[in-house]
PDB file of C-alpha atoms and ligand atoms in Angstrom:
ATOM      1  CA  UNK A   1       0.984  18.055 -14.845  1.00 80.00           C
ATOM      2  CA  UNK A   2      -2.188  15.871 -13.827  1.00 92.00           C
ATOM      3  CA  UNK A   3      -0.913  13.487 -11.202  1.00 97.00           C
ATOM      4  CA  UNK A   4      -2.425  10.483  -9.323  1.00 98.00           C
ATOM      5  CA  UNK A   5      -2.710  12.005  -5.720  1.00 98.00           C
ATOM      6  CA  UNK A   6      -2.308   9.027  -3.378  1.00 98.00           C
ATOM      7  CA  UNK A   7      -2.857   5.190  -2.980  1.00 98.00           C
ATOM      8  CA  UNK A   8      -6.751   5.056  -2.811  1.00 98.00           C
ATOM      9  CA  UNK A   9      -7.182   1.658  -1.725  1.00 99.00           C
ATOM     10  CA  UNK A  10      -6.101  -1.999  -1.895  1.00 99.00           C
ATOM     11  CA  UNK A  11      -7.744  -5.365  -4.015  1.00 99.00           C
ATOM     12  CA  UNK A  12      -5.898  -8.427  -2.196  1.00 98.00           C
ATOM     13  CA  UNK A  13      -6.569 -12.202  -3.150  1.00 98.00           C
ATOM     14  CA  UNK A  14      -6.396 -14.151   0.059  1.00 98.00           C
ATOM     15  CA  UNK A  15      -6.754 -17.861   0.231  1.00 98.00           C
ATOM     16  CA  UNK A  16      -7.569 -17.669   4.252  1.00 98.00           C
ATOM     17  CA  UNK A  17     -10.552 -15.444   4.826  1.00 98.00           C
ATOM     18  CA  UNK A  18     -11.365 -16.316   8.024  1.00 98.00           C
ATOM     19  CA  UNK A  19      -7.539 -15.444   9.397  1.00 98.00           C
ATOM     20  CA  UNK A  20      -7.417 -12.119   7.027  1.00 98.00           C
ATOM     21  CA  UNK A  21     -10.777 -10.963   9.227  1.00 98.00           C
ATOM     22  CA  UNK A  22      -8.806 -11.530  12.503  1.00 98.00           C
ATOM     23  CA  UNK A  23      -5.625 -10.499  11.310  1.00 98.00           C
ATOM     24  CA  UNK A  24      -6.759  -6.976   9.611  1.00 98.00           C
ATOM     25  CA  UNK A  25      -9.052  -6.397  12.864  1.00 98.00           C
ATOM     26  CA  UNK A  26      -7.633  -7.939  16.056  1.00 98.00           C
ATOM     27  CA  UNK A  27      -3.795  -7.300  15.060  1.00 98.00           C
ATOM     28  CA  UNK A  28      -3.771  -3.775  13.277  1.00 98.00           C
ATOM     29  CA  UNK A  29      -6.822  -2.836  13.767  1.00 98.00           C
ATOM     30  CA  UNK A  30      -9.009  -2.314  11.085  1.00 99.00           C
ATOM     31  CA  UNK A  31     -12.702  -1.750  10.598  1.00 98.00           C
ATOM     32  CA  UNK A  32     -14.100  -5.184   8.898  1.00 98.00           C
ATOM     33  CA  UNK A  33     -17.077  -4.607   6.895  1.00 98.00           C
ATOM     34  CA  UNK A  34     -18.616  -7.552   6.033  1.00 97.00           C
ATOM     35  CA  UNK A  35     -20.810  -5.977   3.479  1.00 91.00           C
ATOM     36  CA  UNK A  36     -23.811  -7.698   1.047  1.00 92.00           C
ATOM     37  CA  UNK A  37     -21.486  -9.224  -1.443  1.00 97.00           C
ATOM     38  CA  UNK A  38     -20.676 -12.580  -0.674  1.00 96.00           C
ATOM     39  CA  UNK A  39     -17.462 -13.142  -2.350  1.00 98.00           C
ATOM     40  CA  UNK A  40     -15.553 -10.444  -1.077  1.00 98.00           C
ATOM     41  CA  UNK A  41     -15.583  -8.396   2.113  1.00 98.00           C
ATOM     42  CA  UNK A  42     -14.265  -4.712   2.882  1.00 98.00           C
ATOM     43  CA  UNK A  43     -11.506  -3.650   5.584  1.00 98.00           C
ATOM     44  CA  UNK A  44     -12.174   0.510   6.264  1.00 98.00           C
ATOM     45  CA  UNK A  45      -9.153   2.677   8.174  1.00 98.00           C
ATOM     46  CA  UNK A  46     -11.218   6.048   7.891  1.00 98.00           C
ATOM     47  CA  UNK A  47     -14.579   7.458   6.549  1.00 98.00           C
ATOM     48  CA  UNK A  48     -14.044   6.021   3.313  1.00 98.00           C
ATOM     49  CA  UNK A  49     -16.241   3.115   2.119  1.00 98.00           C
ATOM     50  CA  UNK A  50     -13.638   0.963   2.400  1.00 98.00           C
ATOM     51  CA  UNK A  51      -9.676   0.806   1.544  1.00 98.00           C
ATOM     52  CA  UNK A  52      -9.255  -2.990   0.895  1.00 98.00           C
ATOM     53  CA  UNK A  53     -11.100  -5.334  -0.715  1.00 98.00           C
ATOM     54  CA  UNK A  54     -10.621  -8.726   0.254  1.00 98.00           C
ATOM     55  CA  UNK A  55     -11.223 -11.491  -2.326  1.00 98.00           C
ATOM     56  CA  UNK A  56     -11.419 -15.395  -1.107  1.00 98.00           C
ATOM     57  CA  UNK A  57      -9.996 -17.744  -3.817  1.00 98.00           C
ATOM     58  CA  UNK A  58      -7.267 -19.714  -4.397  1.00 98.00           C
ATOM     59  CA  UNK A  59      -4.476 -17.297  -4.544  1.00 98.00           C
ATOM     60  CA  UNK A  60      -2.638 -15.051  -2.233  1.00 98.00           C
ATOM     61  CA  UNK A  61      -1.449 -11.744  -3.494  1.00 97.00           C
ATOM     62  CA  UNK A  62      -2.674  -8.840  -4.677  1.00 98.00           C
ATOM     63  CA  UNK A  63      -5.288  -8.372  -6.994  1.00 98.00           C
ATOM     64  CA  UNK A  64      -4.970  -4.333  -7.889  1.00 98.00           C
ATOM     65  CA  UNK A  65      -3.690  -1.377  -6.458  1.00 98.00           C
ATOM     66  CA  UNK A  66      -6.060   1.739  -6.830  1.00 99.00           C
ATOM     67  CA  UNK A  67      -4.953   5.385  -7.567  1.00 99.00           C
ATOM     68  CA  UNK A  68      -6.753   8.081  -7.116  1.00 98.00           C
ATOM     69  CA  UNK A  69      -7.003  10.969  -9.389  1.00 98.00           C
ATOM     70  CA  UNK A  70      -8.983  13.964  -8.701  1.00 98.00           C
ATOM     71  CA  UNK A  71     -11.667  14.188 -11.071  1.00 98.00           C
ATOM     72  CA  UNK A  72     -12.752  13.469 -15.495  1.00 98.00           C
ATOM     73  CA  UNK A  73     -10.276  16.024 -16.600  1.00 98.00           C
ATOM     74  CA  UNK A  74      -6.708  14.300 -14.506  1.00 98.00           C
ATOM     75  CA  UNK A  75      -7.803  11.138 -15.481  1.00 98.00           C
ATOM     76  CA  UNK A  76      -7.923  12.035 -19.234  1.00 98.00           C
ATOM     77  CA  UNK A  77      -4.707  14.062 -19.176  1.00 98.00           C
ATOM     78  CA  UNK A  78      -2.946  10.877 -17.784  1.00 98.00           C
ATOM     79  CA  UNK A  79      -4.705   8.504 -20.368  1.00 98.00           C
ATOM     80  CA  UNK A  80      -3.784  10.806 -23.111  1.00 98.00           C
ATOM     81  CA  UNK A  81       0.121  10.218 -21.923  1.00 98.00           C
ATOM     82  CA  UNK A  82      -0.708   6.725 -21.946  1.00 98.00           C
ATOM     83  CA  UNK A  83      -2.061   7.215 -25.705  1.00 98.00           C
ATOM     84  CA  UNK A  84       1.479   8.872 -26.573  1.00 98.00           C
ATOM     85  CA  UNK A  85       3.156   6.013 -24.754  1.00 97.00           C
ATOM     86  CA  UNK A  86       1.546   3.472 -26.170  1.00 97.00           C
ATOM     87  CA  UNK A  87       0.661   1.857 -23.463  1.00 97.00           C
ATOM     88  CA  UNK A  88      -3.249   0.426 -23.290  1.00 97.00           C
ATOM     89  CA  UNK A  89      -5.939   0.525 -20.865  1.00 98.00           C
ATOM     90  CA  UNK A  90      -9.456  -0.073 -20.197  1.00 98.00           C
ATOM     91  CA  UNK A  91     -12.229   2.218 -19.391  1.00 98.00           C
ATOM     92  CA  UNK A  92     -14.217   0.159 -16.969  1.00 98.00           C
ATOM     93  CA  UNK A  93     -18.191  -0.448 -17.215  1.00 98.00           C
ATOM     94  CA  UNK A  94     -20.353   1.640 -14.848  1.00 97.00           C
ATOM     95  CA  UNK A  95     -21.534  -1.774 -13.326  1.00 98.00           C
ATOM     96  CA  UNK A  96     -17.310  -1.957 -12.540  1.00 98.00           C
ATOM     97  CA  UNK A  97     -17.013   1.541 -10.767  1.00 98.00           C
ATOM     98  CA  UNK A  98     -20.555   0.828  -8.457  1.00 98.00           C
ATOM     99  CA  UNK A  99     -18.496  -2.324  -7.612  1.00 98.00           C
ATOM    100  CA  UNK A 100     -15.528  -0.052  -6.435  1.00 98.00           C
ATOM    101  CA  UNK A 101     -18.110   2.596  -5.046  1.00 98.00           C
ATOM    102  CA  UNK A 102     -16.453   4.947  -7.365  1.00 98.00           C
ATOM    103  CA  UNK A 103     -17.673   7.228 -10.561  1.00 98.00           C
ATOM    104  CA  UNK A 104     -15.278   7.106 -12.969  1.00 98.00           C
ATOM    105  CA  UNK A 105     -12.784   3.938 -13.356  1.00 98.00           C
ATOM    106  CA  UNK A 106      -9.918   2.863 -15.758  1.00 98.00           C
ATOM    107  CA  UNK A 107      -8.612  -0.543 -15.592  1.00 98.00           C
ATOM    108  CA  UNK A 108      -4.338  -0.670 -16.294  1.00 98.00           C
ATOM    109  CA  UNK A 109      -1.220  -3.107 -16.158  1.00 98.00           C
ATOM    110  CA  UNK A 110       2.071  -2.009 -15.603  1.00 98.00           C
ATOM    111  CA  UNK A 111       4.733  -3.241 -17.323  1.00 98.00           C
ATOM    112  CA  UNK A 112       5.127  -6.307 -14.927  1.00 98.00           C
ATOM    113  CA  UNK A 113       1.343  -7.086 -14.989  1.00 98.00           C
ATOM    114  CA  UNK A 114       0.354  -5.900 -12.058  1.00 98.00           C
ATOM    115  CA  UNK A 115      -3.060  -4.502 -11.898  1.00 98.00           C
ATOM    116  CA  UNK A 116      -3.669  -0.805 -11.603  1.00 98.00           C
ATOM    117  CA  UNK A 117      -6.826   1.277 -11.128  1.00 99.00           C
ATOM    118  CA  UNK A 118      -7.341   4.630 -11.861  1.00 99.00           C
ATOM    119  CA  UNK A 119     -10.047   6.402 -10.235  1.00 99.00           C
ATOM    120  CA  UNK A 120     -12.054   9.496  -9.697  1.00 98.00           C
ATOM    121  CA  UNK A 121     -14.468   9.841  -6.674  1.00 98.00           C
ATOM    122  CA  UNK A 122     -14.996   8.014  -3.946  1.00 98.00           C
ATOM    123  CA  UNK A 123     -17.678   7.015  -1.706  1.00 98.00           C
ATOM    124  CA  UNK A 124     -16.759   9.067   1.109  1.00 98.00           C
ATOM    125  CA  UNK A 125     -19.423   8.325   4.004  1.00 98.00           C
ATOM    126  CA  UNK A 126     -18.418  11.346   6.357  1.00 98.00           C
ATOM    127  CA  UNK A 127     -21.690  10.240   8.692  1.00 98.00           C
ATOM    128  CA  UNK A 128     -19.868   6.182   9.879  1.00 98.00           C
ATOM    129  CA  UNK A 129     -17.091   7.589  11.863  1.00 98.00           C
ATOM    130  CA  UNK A 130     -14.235   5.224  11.714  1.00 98.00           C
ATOM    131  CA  UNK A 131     -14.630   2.432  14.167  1.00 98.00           C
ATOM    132  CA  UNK A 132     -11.494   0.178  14.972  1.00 98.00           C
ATOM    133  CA  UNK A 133     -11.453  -3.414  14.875  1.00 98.00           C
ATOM    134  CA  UNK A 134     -10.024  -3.389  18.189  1.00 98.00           C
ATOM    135  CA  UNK A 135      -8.766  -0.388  20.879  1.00 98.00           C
ATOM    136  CA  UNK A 136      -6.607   2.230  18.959  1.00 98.00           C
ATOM    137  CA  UNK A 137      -5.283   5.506  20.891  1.00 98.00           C
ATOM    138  CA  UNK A 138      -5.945   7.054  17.574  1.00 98.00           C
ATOM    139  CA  UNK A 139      -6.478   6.629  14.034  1.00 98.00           C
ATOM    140  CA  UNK A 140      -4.277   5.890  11.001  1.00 98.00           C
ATOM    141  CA  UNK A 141      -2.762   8.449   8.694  1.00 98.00           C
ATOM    142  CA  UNK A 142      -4.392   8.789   5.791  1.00 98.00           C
ATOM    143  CA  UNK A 143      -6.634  12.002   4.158  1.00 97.00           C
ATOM    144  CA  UNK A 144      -4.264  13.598   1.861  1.00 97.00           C
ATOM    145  CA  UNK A 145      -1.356  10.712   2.131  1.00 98.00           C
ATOM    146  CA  UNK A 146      -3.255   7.910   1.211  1.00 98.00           C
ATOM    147  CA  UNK A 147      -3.745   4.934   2.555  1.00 98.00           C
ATOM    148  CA  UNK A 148       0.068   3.750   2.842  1.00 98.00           C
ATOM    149  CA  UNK A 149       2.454   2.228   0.596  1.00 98.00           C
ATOM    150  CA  UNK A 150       3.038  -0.283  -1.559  1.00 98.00           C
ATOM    151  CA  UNK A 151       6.035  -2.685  -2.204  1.00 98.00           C
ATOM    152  CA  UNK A 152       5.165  -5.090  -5.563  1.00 98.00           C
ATOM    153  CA  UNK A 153       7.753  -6.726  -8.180  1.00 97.00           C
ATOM    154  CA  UNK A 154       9.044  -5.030 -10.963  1.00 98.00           C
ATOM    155  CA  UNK A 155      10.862  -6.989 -13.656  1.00 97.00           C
ATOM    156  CA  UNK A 156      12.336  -3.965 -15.135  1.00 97.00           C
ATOM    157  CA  UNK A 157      12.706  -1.227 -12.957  1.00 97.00           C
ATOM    158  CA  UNK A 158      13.445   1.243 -15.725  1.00 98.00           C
ATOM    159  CA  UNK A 159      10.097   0.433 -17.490  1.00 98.00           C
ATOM    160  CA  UNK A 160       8.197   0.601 -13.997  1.00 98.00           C
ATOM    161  CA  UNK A 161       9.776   3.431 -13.228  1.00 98.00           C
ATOM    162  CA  UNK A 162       8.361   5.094 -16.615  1.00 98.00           C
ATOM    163  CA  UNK A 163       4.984   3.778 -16.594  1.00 98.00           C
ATOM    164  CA  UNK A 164       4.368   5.619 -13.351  1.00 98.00           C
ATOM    165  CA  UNK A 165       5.876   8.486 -14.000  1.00 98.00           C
ATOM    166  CA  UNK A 166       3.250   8.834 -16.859  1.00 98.00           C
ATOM    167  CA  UNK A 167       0.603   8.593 -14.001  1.00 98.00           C
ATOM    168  CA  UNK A 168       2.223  11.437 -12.594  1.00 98.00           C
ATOM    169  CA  UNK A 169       4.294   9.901  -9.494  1.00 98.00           C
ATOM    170  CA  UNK A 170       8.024  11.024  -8.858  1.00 98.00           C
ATOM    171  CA  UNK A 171      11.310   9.376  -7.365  1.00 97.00           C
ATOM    172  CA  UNK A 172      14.081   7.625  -7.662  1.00 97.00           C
ATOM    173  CA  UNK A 173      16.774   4.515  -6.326  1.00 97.00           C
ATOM    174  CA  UNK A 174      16.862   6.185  -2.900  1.00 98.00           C
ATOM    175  CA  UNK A 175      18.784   3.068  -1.293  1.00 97.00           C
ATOM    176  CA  UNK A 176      21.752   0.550  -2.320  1.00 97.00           C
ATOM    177  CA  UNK A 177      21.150  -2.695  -0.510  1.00 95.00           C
ATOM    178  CA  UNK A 178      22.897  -6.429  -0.183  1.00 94.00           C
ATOM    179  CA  UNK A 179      20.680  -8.822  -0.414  1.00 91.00           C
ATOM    180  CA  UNK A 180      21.245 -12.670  -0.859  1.00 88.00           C
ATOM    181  CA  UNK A 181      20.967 -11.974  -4.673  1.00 86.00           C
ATOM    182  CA  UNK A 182      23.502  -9.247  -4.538  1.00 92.00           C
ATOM    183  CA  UNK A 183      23.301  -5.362  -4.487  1.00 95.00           C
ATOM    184  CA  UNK A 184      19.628  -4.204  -4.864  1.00 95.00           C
ATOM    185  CA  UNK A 185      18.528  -0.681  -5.893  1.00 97.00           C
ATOM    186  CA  UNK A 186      15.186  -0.387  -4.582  1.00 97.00           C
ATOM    187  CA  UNK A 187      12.931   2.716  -6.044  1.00 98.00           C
ATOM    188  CA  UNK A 188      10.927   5.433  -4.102  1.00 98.00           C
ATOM    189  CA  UNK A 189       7.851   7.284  -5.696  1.00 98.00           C
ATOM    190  CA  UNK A 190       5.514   9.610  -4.141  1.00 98.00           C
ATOM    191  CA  UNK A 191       2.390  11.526  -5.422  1.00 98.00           C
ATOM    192  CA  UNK A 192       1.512  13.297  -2.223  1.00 98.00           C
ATOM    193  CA  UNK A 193       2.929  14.673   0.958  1.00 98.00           C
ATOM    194  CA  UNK A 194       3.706  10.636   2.195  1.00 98.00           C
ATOM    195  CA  UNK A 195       7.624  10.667   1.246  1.00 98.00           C
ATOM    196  CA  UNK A 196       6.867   7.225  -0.271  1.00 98.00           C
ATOM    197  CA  UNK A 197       3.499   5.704  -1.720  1.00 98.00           C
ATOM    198  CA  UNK A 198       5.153   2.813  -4.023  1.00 98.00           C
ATOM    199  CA  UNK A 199       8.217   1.041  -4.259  1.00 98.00           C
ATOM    200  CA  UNK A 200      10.411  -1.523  -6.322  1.00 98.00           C
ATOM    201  CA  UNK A 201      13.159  -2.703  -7.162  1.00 95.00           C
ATOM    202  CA  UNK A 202      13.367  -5.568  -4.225  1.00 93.00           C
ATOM    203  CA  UNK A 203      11.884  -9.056  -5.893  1.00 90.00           C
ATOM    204  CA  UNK A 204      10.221 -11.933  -4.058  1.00 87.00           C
ATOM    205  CA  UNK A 205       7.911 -14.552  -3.744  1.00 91.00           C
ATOM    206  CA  UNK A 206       4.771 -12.038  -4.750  1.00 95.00           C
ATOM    207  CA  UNK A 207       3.580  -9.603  -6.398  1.00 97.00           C
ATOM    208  CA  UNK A 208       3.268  -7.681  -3.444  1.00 98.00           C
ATOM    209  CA  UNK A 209       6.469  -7.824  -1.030  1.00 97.00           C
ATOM    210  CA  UNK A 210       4.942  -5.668   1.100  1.00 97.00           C
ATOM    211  CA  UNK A 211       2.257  -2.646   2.048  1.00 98.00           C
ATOM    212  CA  UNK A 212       2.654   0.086   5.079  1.00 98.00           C
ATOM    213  CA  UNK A 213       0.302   1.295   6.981  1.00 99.00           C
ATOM    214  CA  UNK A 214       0.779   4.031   9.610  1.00 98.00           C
ATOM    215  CA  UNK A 215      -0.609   5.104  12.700  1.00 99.00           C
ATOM    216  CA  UNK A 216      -0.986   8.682  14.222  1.00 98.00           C
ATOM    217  CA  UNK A 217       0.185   7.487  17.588  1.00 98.00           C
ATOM    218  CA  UNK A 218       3.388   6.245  18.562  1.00 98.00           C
ATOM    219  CA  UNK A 219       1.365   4.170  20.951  1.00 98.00           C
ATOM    220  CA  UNK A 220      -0.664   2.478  18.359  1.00 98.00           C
ATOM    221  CA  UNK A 221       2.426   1.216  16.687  1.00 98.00           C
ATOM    222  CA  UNK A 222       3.513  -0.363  20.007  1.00 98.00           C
ATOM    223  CA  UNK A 223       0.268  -1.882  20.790  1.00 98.00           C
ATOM    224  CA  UNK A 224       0.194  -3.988  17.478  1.00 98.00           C
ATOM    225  CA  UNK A 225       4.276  -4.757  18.325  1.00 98.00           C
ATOM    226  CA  UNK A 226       2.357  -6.297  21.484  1.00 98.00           C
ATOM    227  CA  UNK A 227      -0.134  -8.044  19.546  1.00 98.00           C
ATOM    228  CA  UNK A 228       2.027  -9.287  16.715  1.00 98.00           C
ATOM    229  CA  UNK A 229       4.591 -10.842  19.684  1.00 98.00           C
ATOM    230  CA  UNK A 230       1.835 -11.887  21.768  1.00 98.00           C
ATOM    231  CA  UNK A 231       0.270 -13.977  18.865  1.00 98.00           C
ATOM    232  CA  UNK A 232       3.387 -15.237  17.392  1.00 98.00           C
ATOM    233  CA  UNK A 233       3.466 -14.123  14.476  1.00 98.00           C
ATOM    234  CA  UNK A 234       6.915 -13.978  12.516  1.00 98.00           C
ATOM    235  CA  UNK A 235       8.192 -10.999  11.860  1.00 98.00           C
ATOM    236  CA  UNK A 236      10.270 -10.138   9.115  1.00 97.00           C
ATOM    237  CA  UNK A 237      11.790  -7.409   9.889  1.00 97.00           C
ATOM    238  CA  UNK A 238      12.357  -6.187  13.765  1.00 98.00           C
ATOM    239  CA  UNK A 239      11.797  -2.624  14.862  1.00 98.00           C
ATOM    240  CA  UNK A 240      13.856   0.169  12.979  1.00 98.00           C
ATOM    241  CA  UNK A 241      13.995   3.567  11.593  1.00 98.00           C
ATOM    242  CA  UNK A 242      14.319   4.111   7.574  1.00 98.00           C
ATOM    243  CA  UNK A 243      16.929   6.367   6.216  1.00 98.00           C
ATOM    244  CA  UNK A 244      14.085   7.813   3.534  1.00 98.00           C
ATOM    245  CA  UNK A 245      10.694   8.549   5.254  1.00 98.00           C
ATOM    246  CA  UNK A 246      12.457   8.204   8.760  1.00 98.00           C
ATOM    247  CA  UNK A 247       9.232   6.140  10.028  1.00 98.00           C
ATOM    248  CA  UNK A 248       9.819   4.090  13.075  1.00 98.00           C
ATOM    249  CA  UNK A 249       8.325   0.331  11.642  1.00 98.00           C
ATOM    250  CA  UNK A 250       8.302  -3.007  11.593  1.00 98.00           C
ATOM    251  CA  UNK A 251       7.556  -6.283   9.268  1.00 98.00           C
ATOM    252  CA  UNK A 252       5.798  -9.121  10.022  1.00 98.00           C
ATOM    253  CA  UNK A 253       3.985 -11.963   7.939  1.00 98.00           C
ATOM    254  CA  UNK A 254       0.688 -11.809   6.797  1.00 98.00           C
ATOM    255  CA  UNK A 255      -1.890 -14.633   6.490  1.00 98.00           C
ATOM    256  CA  UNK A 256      -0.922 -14.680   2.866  1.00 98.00           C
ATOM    257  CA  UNK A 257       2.549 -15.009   3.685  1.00 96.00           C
ATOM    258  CA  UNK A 258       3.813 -11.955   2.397  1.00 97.00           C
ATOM    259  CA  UNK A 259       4.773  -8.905   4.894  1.00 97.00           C
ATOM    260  CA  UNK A 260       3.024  -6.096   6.810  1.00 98.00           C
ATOM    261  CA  UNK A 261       5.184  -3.245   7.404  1.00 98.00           C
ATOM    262  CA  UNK A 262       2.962  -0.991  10.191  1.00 98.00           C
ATOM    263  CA  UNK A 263       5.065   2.555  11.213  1.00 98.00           C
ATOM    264  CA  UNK A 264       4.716   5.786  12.944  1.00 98.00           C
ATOM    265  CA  UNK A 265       6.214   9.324  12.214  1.00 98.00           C
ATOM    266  CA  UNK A 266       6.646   9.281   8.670  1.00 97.00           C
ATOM    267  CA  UNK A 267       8.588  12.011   7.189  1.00 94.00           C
ATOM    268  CA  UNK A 268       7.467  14.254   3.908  1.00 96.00           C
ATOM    269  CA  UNK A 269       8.294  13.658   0.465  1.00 96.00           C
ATOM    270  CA  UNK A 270      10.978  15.549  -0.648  1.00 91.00           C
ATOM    271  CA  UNK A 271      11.923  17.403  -3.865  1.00 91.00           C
ATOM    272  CA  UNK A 272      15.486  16.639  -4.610  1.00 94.00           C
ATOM    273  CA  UNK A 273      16.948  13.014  -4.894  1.00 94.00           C
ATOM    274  CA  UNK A 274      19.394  11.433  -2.414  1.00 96.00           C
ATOM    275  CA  UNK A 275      19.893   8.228  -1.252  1.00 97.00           C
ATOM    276  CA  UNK A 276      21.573   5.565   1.375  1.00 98.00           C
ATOM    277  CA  UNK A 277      23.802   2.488   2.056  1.00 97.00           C
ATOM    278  CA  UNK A 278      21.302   1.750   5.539  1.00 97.00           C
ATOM    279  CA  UNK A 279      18.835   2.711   7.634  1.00 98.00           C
ATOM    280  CA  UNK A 280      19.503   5.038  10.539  1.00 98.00           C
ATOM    281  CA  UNK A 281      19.021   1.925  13.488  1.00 98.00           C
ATOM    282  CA  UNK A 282      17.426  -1.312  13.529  1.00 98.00           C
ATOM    283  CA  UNK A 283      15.203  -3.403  10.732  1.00 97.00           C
ATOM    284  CA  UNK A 284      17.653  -6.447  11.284  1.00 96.00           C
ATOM    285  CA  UNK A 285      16.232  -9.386   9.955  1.00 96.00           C
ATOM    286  CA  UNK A 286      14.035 -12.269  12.253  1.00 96.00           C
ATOM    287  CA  UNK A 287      12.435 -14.379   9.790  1.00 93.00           C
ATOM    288  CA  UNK A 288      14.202 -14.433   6.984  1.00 86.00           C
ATOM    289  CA  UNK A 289      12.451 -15.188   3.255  1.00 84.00           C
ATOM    290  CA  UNK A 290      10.166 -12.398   2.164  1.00 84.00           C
ATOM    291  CA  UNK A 291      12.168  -8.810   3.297  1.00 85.00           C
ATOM    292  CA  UNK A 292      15.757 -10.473   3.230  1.00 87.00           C
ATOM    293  CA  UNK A 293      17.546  -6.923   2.760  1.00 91.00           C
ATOM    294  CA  UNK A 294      19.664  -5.768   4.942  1.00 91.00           C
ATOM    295  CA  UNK A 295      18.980  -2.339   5.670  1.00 94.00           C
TER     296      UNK A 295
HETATM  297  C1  MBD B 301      10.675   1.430   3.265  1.00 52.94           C
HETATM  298  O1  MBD B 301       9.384   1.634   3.549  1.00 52.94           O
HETATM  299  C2  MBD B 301      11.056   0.159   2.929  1.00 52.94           C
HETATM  300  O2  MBD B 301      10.094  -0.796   2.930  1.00 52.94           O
HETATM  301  C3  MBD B 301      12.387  -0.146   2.635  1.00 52.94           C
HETATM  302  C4  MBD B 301      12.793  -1.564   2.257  1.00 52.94           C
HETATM  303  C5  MBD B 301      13.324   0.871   2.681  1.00 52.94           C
HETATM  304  C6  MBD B 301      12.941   2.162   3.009  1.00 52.94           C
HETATM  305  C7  MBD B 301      11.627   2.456   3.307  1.00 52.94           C
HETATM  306 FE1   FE B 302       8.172  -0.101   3.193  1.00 52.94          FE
END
């Protein structure tokens, strides 16, 4: 079955530009492009053209998730099981897929409005080498695992959880949680080796609760620990191991207010469903307001 293969890249609506360049280069340690558009600018975390694209307004959240497919023929298998769902989309103009540097685009809601891409080939520019936005002992994980994960709100888990399924991702409530609003039953999907790419099932504030990022060294992860402390900046949740991917992470606020969850030593995705009551140490909860479950 034609599948999205991973989280391509990011579309976030910041109200704080200026902050978002520091923050995504001086704290984790992005690559800002500033690029020739001037409404928007680009964050890159490998040889990609970019994987976010930040765009200054009046809002803070984010504007579309993009998943990759890998070429004309997945994208029109997965259309035609939207056609059988019933479920509409939008092929996007050519004009719309030279703004996303990619050649073939489909514009999407899922059944809690949030904004999905589709997309086949990417600008891949394999001659700029990655270049952090400040000193990294390595680089991120990404290639075949995307560029992270995603955390956004789903009214009705059930229909989220069968609108991506028809783009081809797989998983399940992996967790039961207490949170202030009672027992929460999170969801896991993955479409790729990452043991998670998207998530839902734990409402707040925004669309997005939260995105992860990872790094390839352990070191990386406690650099930007340094940063985030030496800066200030809350964080959310404190250094902990998850029960699912096993990734050693932590949370803390963005300039948009909701969280950054940054990790090392993510596990695989795995066939077979199972789930937990906690994670396996840590994640307690410093700031409370935007990740207020207690894992
Ligand atoms: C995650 O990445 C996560 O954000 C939560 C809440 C639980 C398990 C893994
Ligand atoms: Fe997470």
């Amino acid at each position: 079955m034609s599948s999205v293969t991973e989280l391509g890249y990011v579309g976030l609506n910041v109200t704080d530009a200026e902050a978002w360049k520091r923050f995504g280069a001086d704290v984790i340690g992005l690559e800002l492009v500033e690029g020739e558009e001037a409404d928007r600018f680009y964050f890159r975390m490998d040889y990609w053209h970019h994987r976010f694209v930040i765009h200054p307004g009046e809002t803070d959240d984010i504007a579309y998730a993009g998943w990759r497919v890998a070429d004309e023929e997945a994208m029109q298998a997965i259309l035609d099981r939207l056609d059988a769902a019933g479920h509409s989309y939008r092929r996007a103009t050519p004009e719309e897929a030279a703004e996303r540097r990619v050649l073939g685009l489909v514009k999407v809601k899922d059944p809690s409005g949030n904004p999905v891409e589709l997309f086949y080939a990417p600008l891949i520019e394999v001659h700029l080498p990655f270049h952090p936005g400040r000193r990294m002992h390595g680089k991120f994980v990404t290639g075949s695992e995307g560029i992270g994960h995603i955390l956004i709100q789903a009214d009705d888990p059930a229909a989220s959880h069968r609108f991506y399924s028809l783009l081809g991702l797989k998983g399940a409530i992996q967790y039961h949680l207490q949170s202030p609003k009672g027992t929460v039953y999170p969801v896991f999907m993955h479409c790729n080796d990452r043991q998670h790419s998207l998530a839902f099932g734990v409402n707040g504030p925004s669309r997005l609760n939260h995105m992860m990022l990872e790094y390839r060294e352990l070191d990386d992860l406690g650099l930007a620990h340094d940063i985030v402390r030496a800066q200030g900046i809350d964080v959310a949740l404190q250094l902990g191991k998850h029960s699912n991917d096993e990734a050693l992470t932590f949370y803390f606020m963005t300039p948009s207010g909701w969280a950054m969850e940054l990790g090392w030593g993510g596990g695989k995705s795995f066939a077979q469903q199972q789930y937990h009551l906690r994670d396996i140490f840590g994640h307690g909860i410093e700031k409370s307001g935007n990740m207020d479950v207690e894992l």
